[in-house]
Each structure stands twice: as C-alpha cells, then as structure tokens.
Coordinates of C-alpha atoms in Angstrom, one line a residue:
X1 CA -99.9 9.5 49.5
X2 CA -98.4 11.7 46.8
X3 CA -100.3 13.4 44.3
X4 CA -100.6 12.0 40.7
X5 CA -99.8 14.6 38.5
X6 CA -101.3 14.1 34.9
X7 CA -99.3 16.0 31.8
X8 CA -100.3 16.5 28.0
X9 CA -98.4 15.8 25.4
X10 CA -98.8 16.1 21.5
X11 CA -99.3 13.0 19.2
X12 CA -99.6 14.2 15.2
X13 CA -101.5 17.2 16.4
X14 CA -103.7 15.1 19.4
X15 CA -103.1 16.4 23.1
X16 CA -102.7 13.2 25.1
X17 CA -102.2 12.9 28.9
X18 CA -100.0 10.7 31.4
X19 CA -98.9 10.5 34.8
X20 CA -95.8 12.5 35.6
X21 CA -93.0 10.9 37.3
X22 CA -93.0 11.7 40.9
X23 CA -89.8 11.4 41.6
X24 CA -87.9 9.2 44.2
X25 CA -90.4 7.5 46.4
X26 CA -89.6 8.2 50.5
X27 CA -87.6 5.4 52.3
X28 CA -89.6 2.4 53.9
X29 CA -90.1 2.2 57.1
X30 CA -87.0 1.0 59.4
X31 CA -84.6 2.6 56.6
X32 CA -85.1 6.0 58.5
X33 CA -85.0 6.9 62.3
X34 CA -88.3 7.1 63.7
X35 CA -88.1 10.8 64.6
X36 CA -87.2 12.2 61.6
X37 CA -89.7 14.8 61.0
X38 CA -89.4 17.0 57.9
X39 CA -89.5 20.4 59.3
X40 CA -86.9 19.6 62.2
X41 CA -84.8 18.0 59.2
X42 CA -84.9 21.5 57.2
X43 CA -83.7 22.7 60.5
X44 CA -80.9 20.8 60.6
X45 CA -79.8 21.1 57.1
X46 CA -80.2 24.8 57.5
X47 CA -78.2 24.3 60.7
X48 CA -75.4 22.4 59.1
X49 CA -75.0 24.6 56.0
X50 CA -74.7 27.7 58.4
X51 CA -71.4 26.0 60.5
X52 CA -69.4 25.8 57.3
X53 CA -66.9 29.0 57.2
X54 CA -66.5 29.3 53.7
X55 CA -69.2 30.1 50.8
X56 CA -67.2 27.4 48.5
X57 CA -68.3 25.1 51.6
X58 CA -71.7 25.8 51.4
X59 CA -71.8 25.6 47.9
X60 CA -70.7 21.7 48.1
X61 CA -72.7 21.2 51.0
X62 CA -76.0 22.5 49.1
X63 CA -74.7 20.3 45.7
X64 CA -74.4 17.4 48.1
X65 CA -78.2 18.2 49.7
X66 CA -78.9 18.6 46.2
X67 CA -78.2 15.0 44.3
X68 CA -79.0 13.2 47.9
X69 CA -82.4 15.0 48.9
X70 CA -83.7 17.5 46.2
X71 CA -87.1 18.4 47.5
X72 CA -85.0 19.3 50.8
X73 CA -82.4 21.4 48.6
X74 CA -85.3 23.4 46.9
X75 CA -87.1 23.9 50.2
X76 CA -84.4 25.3 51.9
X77 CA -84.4 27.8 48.5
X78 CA -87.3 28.8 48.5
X79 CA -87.8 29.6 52.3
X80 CA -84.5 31.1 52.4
X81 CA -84.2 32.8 49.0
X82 CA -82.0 35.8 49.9
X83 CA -79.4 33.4 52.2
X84 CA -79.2 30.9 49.7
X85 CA -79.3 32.3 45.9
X86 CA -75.8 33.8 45.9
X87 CA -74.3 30.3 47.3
X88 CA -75.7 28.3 44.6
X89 CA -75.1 31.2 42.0
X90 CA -73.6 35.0 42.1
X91 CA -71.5 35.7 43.4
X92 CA -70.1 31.7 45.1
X93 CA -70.9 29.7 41.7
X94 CA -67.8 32.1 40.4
X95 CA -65.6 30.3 42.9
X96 CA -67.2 26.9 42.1
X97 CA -66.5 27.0 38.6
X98 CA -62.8 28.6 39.0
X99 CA -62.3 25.4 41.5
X100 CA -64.9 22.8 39.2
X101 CA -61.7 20.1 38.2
X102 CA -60.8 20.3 41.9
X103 CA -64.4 20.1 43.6
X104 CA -66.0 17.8 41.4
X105 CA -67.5 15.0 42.8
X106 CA -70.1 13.5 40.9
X107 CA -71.0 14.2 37.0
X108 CA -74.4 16.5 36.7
X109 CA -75.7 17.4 33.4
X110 CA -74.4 16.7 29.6
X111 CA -70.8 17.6 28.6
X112 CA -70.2 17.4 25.5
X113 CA -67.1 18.4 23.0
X114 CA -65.9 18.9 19.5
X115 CA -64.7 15.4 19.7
X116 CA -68.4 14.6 19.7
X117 CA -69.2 16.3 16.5
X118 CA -71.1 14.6 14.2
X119 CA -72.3 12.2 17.2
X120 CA -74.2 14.7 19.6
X121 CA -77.3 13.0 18.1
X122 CA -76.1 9.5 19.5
X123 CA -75.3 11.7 22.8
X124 CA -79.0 13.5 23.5
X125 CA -80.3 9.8 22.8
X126 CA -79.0 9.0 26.0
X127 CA -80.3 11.5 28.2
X128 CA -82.7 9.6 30.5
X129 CA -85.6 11.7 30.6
X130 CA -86.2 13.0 27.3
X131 CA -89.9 13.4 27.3
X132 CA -89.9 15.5 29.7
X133 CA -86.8 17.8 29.0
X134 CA -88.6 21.8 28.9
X135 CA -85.0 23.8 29.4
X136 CA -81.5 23.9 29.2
X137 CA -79.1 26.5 29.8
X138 CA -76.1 25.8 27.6
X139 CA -72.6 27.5 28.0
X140 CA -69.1 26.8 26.2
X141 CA -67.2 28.3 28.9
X142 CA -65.6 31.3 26.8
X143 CA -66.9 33.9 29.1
X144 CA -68.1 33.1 32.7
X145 CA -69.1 36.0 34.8
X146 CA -66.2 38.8 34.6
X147 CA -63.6 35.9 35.1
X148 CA -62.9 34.9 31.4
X149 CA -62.5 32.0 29.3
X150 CA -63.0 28.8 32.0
X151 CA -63.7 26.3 29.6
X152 CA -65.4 23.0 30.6
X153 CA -65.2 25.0 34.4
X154 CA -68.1 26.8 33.4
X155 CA -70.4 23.8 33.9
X156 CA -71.6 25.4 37.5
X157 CA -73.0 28.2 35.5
X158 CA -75.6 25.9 33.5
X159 CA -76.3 23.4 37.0
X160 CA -76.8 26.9 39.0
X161 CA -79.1 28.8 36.6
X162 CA -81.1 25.6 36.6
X163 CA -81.2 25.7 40.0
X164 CA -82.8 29.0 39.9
X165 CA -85.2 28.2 37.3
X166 CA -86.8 25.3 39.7
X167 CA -86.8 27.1 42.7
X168 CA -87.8 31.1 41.2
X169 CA -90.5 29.4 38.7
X170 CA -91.4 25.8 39.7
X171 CA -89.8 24.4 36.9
X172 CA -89.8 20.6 37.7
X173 CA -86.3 19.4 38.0
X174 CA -86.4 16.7 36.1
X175 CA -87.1 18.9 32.9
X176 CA -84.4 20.9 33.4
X177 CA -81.2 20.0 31.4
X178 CA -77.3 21.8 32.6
X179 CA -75.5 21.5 29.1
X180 CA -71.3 22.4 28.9
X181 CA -70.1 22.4 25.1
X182 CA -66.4 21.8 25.2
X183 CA -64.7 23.4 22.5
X184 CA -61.3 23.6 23.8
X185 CA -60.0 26.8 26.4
X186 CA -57.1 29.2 25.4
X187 CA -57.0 29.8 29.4
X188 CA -53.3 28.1 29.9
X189 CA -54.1 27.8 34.0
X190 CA -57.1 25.2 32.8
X191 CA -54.1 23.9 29.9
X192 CA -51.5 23.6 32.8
X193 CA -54.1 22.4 35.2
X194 CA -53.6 18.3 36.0
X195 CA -56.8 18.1 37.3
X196 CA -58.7 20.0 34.5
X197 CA -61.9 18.4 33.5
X198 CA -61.6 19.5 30.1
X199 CA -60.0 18.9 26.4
X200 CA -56.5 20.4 26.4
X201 CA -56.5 22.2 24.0
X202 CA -56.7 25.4 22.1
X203 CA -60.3 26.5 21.3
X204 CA -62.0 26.1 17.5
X205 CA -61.6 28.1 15.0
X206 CA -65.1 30.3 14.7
X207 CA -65.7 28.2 11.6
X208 CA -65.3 24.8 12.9
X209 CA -67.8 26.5 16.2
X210 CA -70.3 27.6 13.7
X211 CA -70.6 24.3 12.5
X212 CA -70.8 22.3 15.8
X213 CA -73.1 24.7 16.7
X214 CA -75.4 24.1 14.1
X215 CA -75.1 20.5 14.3
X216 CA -75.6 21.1 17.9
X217 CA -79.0 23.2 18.0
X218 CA -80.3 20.7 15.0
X219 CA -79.9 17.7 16.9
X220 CA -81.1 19.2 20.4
X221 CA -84.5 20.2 18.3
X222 CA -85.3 17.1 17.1
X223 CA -83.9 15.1 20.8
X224 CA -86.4 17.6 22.6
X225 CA -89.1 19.2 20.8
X226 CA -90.4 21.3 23.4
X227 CA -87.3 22.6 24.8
X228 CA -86.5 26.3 25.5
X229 CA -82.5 26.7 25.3
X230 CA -81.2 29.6 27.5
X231 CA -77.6 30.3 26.2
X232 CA -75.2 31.4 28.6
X233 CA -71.6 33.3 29.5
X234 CA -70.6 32.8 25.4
X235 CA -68.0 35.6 24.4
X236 CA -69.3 38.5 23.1
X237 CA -68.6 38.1 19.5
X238 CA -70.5 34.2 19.6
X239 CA -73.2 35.8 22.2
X240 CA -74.3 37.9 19.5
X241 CA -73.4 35.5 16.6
X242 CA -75.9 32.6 17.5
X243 CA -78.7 34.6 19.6
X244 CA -78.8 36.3 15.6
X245 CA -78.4 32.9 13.9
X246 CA -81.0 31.0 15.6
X247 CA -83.6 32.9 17.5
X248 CA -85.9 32.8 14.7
X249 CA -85.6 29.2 14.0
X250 CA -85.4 27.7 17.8
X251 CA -87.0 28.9 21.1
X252 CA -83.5 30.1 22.4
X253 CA -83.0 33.5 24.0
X254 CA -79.4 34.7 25.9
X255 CA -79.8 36.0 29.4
X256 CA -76.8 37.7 29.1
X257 CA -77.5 39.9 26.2
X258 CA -81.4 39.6 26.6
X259 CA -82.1 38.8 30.5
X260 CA -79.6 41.5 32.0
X261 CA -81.3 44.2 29.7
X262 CA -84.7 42.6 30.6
X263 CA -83.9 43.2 34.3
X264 CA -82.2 46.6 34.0
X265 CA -84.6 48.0 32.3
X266 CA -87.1 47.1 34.8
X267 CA -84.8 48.7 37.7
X268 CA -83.8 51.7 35.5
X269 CA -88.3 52.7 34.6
X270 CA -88.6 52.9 38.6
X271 CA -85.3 54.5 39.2
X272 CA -85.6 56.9 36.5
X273 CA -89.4 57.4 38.3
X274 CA -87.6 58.1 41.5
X275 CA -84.9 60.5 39.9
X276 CA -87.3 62.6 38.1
X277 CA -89.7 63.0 40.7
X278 CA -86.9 64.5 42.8
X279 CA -85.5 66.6 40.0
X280 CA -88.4 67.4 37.9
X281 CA -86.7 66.1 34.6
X282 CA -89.1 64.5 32.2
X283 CA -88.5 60.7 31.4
X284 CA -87.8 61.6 27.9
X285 CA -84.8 63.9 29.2
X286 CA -82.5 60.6 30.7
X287 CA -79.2 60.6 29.5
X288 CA -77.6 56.9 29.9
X289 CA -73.9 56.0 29.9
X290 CA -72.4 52.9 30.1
X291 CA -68.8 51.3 31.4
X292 CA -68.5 48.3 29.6
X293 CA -69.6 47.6 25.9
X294 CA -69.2 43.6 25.4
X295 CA -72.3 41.6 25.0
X296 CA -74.0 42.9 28.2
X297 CA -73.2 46.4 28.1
X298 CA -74.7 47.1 24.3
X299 CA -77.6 44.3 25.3
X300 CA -78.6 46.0 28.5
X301 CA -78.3 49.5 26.1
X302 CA -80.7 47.8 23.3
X303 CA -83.2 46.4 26.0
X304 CA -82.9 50.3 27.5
X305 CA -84.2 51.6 24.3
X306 CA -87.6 50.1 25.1
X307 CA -88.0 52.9 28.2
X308 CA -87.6 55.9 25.9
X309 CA -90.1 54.3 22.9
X310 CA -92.2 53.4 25.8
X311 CA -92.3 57.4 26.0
X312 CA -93.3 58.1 22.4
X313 CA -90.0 58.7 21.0
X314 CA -88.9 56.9 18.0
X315 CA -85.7 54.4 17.9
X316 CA -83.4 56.9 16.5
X317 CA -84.3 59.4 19.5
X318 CA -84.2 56.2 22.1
X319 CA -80.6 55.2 20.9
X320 CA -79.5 59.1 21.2
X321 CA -79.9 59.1 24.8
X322 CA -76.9 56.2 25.4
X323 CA -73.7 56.5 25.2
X324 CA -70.9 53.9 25.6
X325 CA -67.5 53.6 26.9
X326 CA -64.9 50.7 26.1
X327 CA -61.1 49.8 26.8
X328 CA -59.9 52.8 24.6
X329 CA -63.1 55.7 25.7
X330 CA -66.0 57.3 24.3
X331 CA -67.3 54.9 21.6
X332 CA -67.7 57.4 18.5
X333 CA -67.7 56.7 14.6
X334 CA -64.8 58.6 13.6
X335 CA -62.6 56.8 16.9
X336 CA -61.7 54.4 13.8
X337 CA -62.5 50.8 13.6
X338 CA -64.6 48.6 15.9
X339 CA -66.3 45.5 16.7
X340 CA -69.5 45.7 14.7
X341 CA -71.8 45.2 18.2
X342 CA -70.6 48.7 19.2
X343 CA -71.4 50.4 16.0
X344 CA -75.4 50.7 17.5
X345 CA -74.2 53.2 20.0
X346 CA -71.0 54.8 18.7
X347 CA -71.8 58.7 18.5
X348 CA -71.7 60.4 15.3
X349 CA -72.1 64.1 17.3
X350 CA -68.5 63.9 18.7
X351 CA -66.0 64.3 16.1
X352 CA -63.0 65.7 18.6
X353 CA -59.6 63.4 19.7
X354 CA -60.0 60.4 21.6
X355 CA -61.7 61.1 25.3
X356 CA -60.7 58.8 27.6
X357 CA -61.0 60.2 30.9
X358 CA -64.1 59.0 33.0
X359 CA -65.0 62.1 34.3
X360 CA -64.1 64.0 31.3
X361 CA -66.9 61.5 29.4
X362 CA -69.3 62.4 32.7
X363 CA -68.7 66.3 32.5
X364 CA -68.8 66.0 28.1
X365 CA -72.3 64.0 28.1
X366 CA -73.8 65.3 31.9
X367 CA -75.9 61.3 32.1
X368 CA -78.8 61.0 34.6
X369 CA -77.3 57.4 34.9
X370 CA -74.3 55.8 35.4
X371 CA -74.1 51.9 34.3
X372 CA -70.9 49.6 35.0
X373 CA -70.3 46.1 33.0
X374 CA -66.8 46.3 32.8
X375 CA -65.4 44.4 35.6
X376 CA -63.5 47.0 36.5
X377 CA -63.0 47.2 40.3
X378 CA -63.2 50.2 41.9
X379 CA -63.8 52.3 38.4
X380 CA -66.5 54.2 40.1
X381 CA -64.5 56.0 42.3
X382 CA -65.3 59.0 44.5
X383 CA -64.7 61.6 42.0
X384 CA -66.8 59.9 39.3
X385 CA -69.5 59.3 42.0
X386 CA -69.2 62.9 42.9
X387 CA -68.9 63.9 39.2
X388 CA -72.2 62.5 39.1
X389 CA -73.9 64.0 42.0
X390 CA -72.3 67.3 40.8
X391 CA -75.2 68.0 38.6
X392 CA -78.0 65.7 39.4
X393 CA -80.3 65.5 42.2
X394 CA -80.4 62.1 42.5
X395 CA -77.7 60.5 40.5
X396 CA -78.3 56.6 38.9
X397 CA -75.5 54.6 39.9
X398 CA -75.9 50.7 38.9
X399 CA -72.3 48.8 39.0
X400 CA -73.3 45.4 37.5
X401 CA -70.4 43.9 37.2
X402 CA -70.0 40.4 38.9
X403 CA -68.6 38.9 40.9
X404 CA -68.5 41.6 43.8
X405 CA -65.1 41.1 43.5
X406 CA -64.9 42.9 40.0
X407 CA -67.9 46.1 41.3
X408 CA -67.4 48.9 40.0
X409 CA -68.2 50.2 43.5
X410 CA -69.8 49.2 46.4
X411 CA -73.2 50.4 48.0
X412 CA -71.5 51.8 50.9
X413 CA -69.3 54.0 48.5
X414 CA -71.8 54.9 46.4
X415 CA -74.4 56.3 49.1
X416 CA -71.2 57.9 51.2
X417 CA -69.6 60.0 48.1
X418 CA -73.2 60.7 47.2
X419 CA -74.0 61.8 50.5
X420 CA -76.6 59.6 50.4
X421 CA -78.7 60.8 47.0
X422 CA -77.8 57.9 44.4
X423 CA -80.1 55.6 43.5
X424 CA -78.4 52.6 43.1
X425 CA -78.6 49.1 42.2
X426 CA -75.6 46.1 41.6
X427 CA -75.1 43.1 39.6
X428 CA -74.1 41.0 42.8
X429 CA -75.5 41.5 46.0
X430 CA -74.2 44.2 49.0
X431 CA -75.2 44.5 52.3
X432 CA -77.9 47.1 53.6
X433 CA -76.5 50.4 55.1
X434 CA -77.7 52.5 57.9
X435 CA -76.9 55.5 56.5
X436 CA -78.1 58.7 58.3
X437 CA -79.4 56.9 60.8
X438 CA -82.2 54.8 58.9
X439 CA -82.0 51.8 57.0
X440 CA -80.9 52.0 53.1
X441 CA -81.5 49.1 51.0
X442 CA -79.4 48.6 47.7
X443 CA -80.9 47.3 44.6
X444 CA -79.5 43.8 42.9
X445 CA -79.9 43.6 39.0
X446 CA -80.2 39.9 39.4
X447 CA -81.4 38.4 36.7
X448 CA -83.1 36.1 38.8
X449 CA -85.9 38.0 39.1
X450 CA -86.8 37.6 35.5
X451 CA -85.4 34.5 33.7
X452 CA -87.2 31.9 36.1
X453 CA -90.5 33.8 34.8
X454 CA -89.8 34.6 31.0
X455 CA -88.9 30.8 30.8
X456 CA -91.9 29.8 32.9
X457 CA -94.2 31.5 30.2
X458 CA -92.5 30.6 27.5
X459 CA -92.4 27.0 28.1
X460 CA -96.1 27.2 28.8
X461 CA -97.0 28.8 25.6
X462 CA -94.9 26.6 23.9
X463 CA -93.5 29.7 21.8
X464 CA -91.8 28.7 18.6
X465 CA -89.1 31.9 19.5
X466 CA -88.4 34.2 21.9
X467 CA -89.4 37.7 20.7
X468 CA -88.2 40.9 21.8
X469 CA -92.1 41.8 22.8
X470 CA -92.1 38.7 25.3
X471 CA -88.8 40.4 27.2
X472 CA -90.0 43.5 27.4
X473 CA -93.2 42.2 28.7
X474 CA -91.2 40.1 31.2
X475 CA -89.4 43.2 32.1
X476 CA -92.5 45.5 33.1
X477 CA -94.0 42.9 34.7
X478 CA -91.5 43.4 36.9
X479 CA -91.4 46.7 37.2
X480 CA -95.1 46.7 37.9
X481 CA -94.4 44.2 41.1
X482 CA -93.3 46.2 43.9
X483 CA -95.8 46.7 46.6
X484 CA -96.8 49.8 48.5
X485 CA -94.1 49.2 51.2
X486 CA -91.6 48.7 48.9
X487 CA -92.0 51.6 46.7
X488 CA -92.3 53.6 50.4
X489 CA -88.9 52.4 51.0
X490 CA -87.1 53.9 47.9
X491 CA -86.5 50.2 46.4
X492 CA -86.2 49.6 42.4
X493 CA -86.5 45.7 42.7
X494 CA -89.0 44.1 45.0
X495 CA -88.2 41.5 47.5
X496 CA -86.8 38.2 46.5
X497 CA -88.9 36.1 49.0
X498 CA -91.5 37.3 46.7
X499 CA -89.7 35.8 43.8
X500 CA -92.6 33.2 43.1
X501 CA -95.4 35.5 42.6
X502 CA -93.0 37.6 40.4
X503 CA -92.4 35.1 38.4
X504 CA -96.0 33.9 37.9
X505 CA -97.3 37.5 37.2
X506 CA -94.2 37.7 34.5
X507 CA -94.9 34.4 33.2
X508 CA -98.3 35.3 32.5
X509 CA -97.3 38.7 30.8
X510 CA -94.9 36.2 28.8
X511 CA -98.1 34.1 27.3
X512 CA -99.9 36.3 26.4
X513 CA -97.4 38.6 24.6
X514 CA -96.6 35.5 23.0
X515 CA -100.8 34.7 21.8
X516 CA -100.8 38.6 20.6
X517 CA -97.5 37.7 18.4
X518 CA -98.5 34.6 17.0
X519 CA -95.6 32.3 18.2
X520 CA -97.8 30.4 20.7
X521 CA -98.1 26.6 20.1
X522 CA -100.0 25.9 23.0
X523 CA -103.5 26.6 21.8
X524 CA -105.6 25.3 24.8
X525 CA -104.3 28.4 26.6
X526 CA -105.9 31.0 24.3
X527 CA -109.7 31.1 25.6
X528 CA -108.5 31.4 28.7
X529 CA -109.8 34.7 30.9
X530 CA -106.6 36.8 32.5
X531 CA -107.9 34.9 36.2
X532 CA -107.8 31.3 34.7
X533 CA -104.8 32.0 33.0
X534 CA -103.3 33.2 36.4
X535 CA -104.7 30.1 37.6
X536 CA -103.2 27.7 35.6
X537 CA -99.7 29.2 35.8
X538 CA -99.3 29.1 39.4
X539 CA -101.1 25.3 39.3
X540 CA -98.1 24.4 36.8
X541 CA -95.1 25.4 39.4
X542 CA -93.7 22.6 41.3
X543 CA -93.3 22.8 44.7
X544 CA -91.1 19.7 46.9

C-alpha cells in the first residue's frame, strides 16, 4: 500500500496540508504477467537499453520508458547515474534536439510562441497540475549547447534538465514543468526543414522579445506562485539581458551564466588546491585565462571571482587575475569596441597591437589555468598544452565546451602532451586513462552536480530570488563533498553515484544562505537545528 504523502500549502498567510498525488496507481491483477517482479524488470529494461547501437537509440528508448513507466525511468537513473546522465542529456540530448522534428513522438511539456502573446495567461491555465508546479527550465532555442540557434528543437534541453532535477534532487515529477518559447529561428536548415516543429520564420526583433518576455514571466508568476524558473541555452546578449531584468523580481536564476560558474568554481578551489600544493604558489597567485567569452565564459569568470575574495582580496584584485580571449584575441580596452558583457574583463594593462596567437596570449599572461568555452575543437592543441606545462608544475586544463564533439581537447591529449601533470576537468564526459600504468580519472564540469541541489534548496526555502550568496554556497558545498578516497585519487569533482547526498548537503547550504539573506519565504524552516534541517531535506526528495 503506497504511502500518503501530506504537503503544505499557503492560504492568505495560513499553512494548510493535503494529500499529494501519488501518481499512476499499479495495474490490477490479470493486466500484468504473474512473474513480473520489479527488480528482474529493471533488469530487463537495463538489458534492452544496452542492445540499442546508437546513443540517439537509447535516448528514445529512455523517453519511451519515461512517458510509459516513470518510476522505472528514474530508477534506472539513479542506480546507473554515470551510464545514463549523458543519454538523457550531455552530450546525446545534443543529437536529440538537432533530430527533435524527426524523433518526435509524443508532445512533453508547454510550447509556446509569439503567436501566443498576449494569451500565454489563457495557455498556463491549462497546464494540468498547477498546484503543484515548483520548476521549470525555460529555453527559446537561440543557443543550445555549442550547436547554435535550434529553435523550437531545443525543447530536449528543458525535458532533459528536468530529468536531472528529479533524479539528482528528488524533485517530484509532477512539479517539474519543460517550457520551449518559440520566437521564430534564423537557422535556415530548421526554415528548409519539412518536418520542423516550429514557426517558420525569422526570429523577433529584441524589442518585440522584451515584451513577450515580460508578458511571459508576469503571467507564469501569477499561474505558479511558487515556481523557481531556470532559464536555459538563451544567446548571450538575452542570457544576460533577462537573468539582469528579472532576478530581483522572480525566483529565476540561468545555469548557463550562473550554474556553469557555480560548478567551475567548485572544480577550479580543489584544483587550484592541488596545483599549489605541487608548486608552492599561493592561492592568491592564480592567473586564469579563458577561450571563449559569450555568456558562459564571462559567467564562469564572475562566479571565479568568488575564489580570490574568498582569499581576502578585494573585487578589483579578484577580476585582475582573468583574462579573456574572443573571436578576434586578447580582450583589452583599447582593442576598440565590444559587447558590453566583455567589458568586465577586457585589460586596461595591455595597450600593444591586437594579440591573437594562443600561445602568444599563454607566454604574454603565464595563467596557472587554462579554461575553454569556445567550441572550438581541437583549440587546445599540443603546443598550447605544452605551452602550458612549460612553466607550471601542474598546469589547469578544463575544456568545457560541449558537446565532446566541439572539446577543446580531450583527456587523453591533455594528460599525454602534459606528460601526465595537468589537472584537468571537461564540460562533457571522457573516458578514464591508464596512463603510466595507473588509473587517471578526468574531471566533468557537469553542472549536474549543482543545479539539482541549488534548485532543491531554493524551492524549499521558498526564496523570493536567487542571490549570488546562495550560488556560491551551492558551489562550496560542493567543493566540500569529496571524500577521503576521492581526494587520494587526485579528483576535483566527487562521484556522481553520490549525486544525491551532494545535492542534499548543497541544498541545505542553499537554505540557509537564503534565511541569512532574508529572501526566505518558508518560515517554518527557520528554528530548525543544522541536523533537522538535514533531516527534512533528504525526507522531501522523491524516490520511485
């Protein structure tokens, strides 16, 4: 006999409880066979989805598990975490959303378009589970992974990071909401494509987006009051835009811009750890460059601020330790005009012609660490990985780029050319080397390991924003969770099995960073000891 499951809800101030749904109820007898046990059956699903050749396969096999037996779908997850996270996202959901208009099968989530503006009320009145709607990730498509402008395509994104958030933090699925705004594509492929899902054609100006956008967030407020919106894979320009417009009057936060930096900066405190302890180099004396300045590469630099104020130095001595490269070299103030994201980091100590080199920017500015979000294939070559190990001990090395496809190098590069010195850590996942004859394990930036848990908390504290205290707490949290066998093993992220008592230790990190800054709305937490407060974070994860 299931559970009953009692929730609180608000009524003019008054916490009230009732019975949460419990989902579908298990066939009657005589509409099963008679020997179907449950653990043989995640056998044979496991057993099924490994005879399929192709990841794109598995990815429709586990969407298909997924809509006909969820609590099977998320208990394959969760007792096969590192098999099964990059087929539902990085790097597979890349594939699923280039081939969405030619895979799809069944509708999943809310799409809706500029056609709908000035009706998107009438359309979140519809959703069938309102009251108990806790998170969305919303995307418009402009920018998925390193593979561009997809459009409508770029619905996988929002289903798969949902799919994450139930099976990393025990969200319950049926709060979770996969949201795809479709405000046209300038992708001519999707344009040309018969088969494409979405409007055709050309994508709003940024004034008619603004708008919708407004109309959008408005309405999805007042639909769902207690709903934490993750945006997602927005272009650069309209990442930054609306995280700035509306974080301070909507619990919304962007995993690109905040998320990736939350994650990197917990990977960079232990590799920096591991560096210096091999070189002697203070903490303070890191010097961080970055491949890459869009919305991740200058949010993953802001986020790395936090490790040198973490030392005692002040923002202006935190932001002098980054430097960044773009499409046309060393970003600098007197390089001419730029997009006004990059002006945080552009230097104003180099005043000399255009540097465009790689190596020329390594040997000029001599980083500890070297950090890729350009999807640029192969840009970390051999004679920028040995640039690097040219004049430190143990050279940083993270290529974040995703899909593997667009890494800036691979682990196997990257320890070889480094004879085996890097420390090194990727945005999609590589293989472990036997390198010198014992085991090397690679890091993955994934922010996996940290969204599940910042959204856990925040949902749980009811937090009227997202500050930029609650990531960073999400992010040493994180930091703080490797074990004794993992540190002995030169890893910078812990082990993904693991990824539910990550997330409840950064959950709770979450709330209360959230009590200390006042943007709590879920006062019944606040007498709470640290053990009770554990306590009732783990008791709130859903398990199938």
């Amino acid at each position: 006999m299931p559970t009953a499951v009692l929730t609180p809800y608000w009524v003019n101030g008054i916490q009230k409880l009732k019975l949460a749904p419990q989902g579908r109820e298990p066939p009657a007898r005589g509409f099963i066979p008679p020997q179907l046990d449950t653990k043989v059956h995640a056998a044979r699903c496991l057993s099924q989805l490994r005879a399929k050749d192709k990841n794109i396969e598995k990815y429709i096999f586990l969407a298909q598990l997924k809509h006909t037996d969820e609590p099977m779908f998320y208990r394959l997850c969760l007792e096969n975490m590192e098999e099964i996270t990059p087929l539902i996202y990085t790097p597979t959901v890349g594939d699923a959303c280039l081939q969405f208009s030619h895979i799809y099968r069944r509708p999943e989530g809310l799409f809706i378009s500029i056609d709908d503006k000035g009706k998107i009320r009438e359309i979140l009145s519809r959703w069938p589970r309102r009251d108990q709607a806790r998170i969305s990730v919303v995307t418009d498509g402009s920018r998925i992974l390193g593979l561009g402008d997809l459009g409508l395509n770029g619905m996988p994104i929002s289903i798969g990071k949902l799919s994450l958030y139930v099976a990393g933090a025990g969200i319950r699925p049926q709060s979770t909401i996969p949201i795809c705004l479709d405000l046209g594509t300038n992708n001519s492929e999707n344009l040309n494509d018969p088969f494409y899902l979405g409007l055709r054609r050309k994508r709003v100006t940024d004034a008619e987006m603004t708008e919708f956008m407004e109309e959008f967030m408005r309405e999805m407020s007042l639909a769902f009051p207690q709903l934490l919106v993750q945006f997602e894979d927005f272009s650069t320009e309209h990442a930054f835009a609306y995280l700035d417009i509306f974080r301070h009057r909507y619990p919304v936060f962007n995993d690109d811009i905040q998320g990736t930096g939350c994650v990197i900066l917990s990977g960079f405190f232990n590799a920096a750890k591991l560096s210096s302890a091999s070189s002697g180099l203070p903490l303070t004396e890191h010097r961080i460059l970055f491949l890459g300045a869009g919305s991740a590469g200058v949010g993953v630099g802001a986020q790395l601020m936090s490790f040198f104020t973490l030392q005692g130095m002040s923002k202006e001595e935190a932001r002098s330790r980054i430097w960044l490269v773009d499409s046309q070299g060393l970003v600098y103030d007197k390089r001419g005009a730029m997009a006004e994201h990059k002006k945080l980091f552009a230097r104003a100590d180099y005043t000399g012609p255009p540097m465009t080199n790689l190596v020329d920017i390594i040997q000029y500015v001599k980083p500890t660490a070297l950090l890729g979000l350009s999807t640029l294939k192969g840009a970390f070559n051999q004679e920028v990985v040995e640039a690097m190990s040219g004049f430190n001990v143990r050279p940083i090395i993270f290529p974040l780029s995703n899909p593997v496809s667009l890494s800036e190098c691979t682990y196997e590069e990257a320890l070889v050319w480094s004879k085996g010195s890097v420390i090194f850590a990727s945005g999609s996942p590589f293989p472990d080397v036997t390198f010198d004859g014992r085991p090397r394990f690679p890091g993955q930036g994934n922010n996996m390991y940290v969204f599940p848990g910042l959204g856990l908390g925040a949902i749980l504290a009811r937090a009227s924003s997202v500050t930029d205290s609650m990531v960073e707490a999400a992010s040493l949290a994180l930091a703080d969770s490797l074990t004794a066998e993992e540190r002995a093993e030169d890893r910078i992220y812990p082990n993904l099995t693991r990824i539910r008592d990550i997330s409840a230790m950064i959950a709770w990190r979450v709330i209360k960073t959230a009590q200390t800054e006042h943007v709590d709305r879920n006062t019944t937490l606040c007498g709470m000891d640290d053990k009770a407060l554990m306590q009732f974070v783990k008791s709130r994860m859903w398990r199938p």
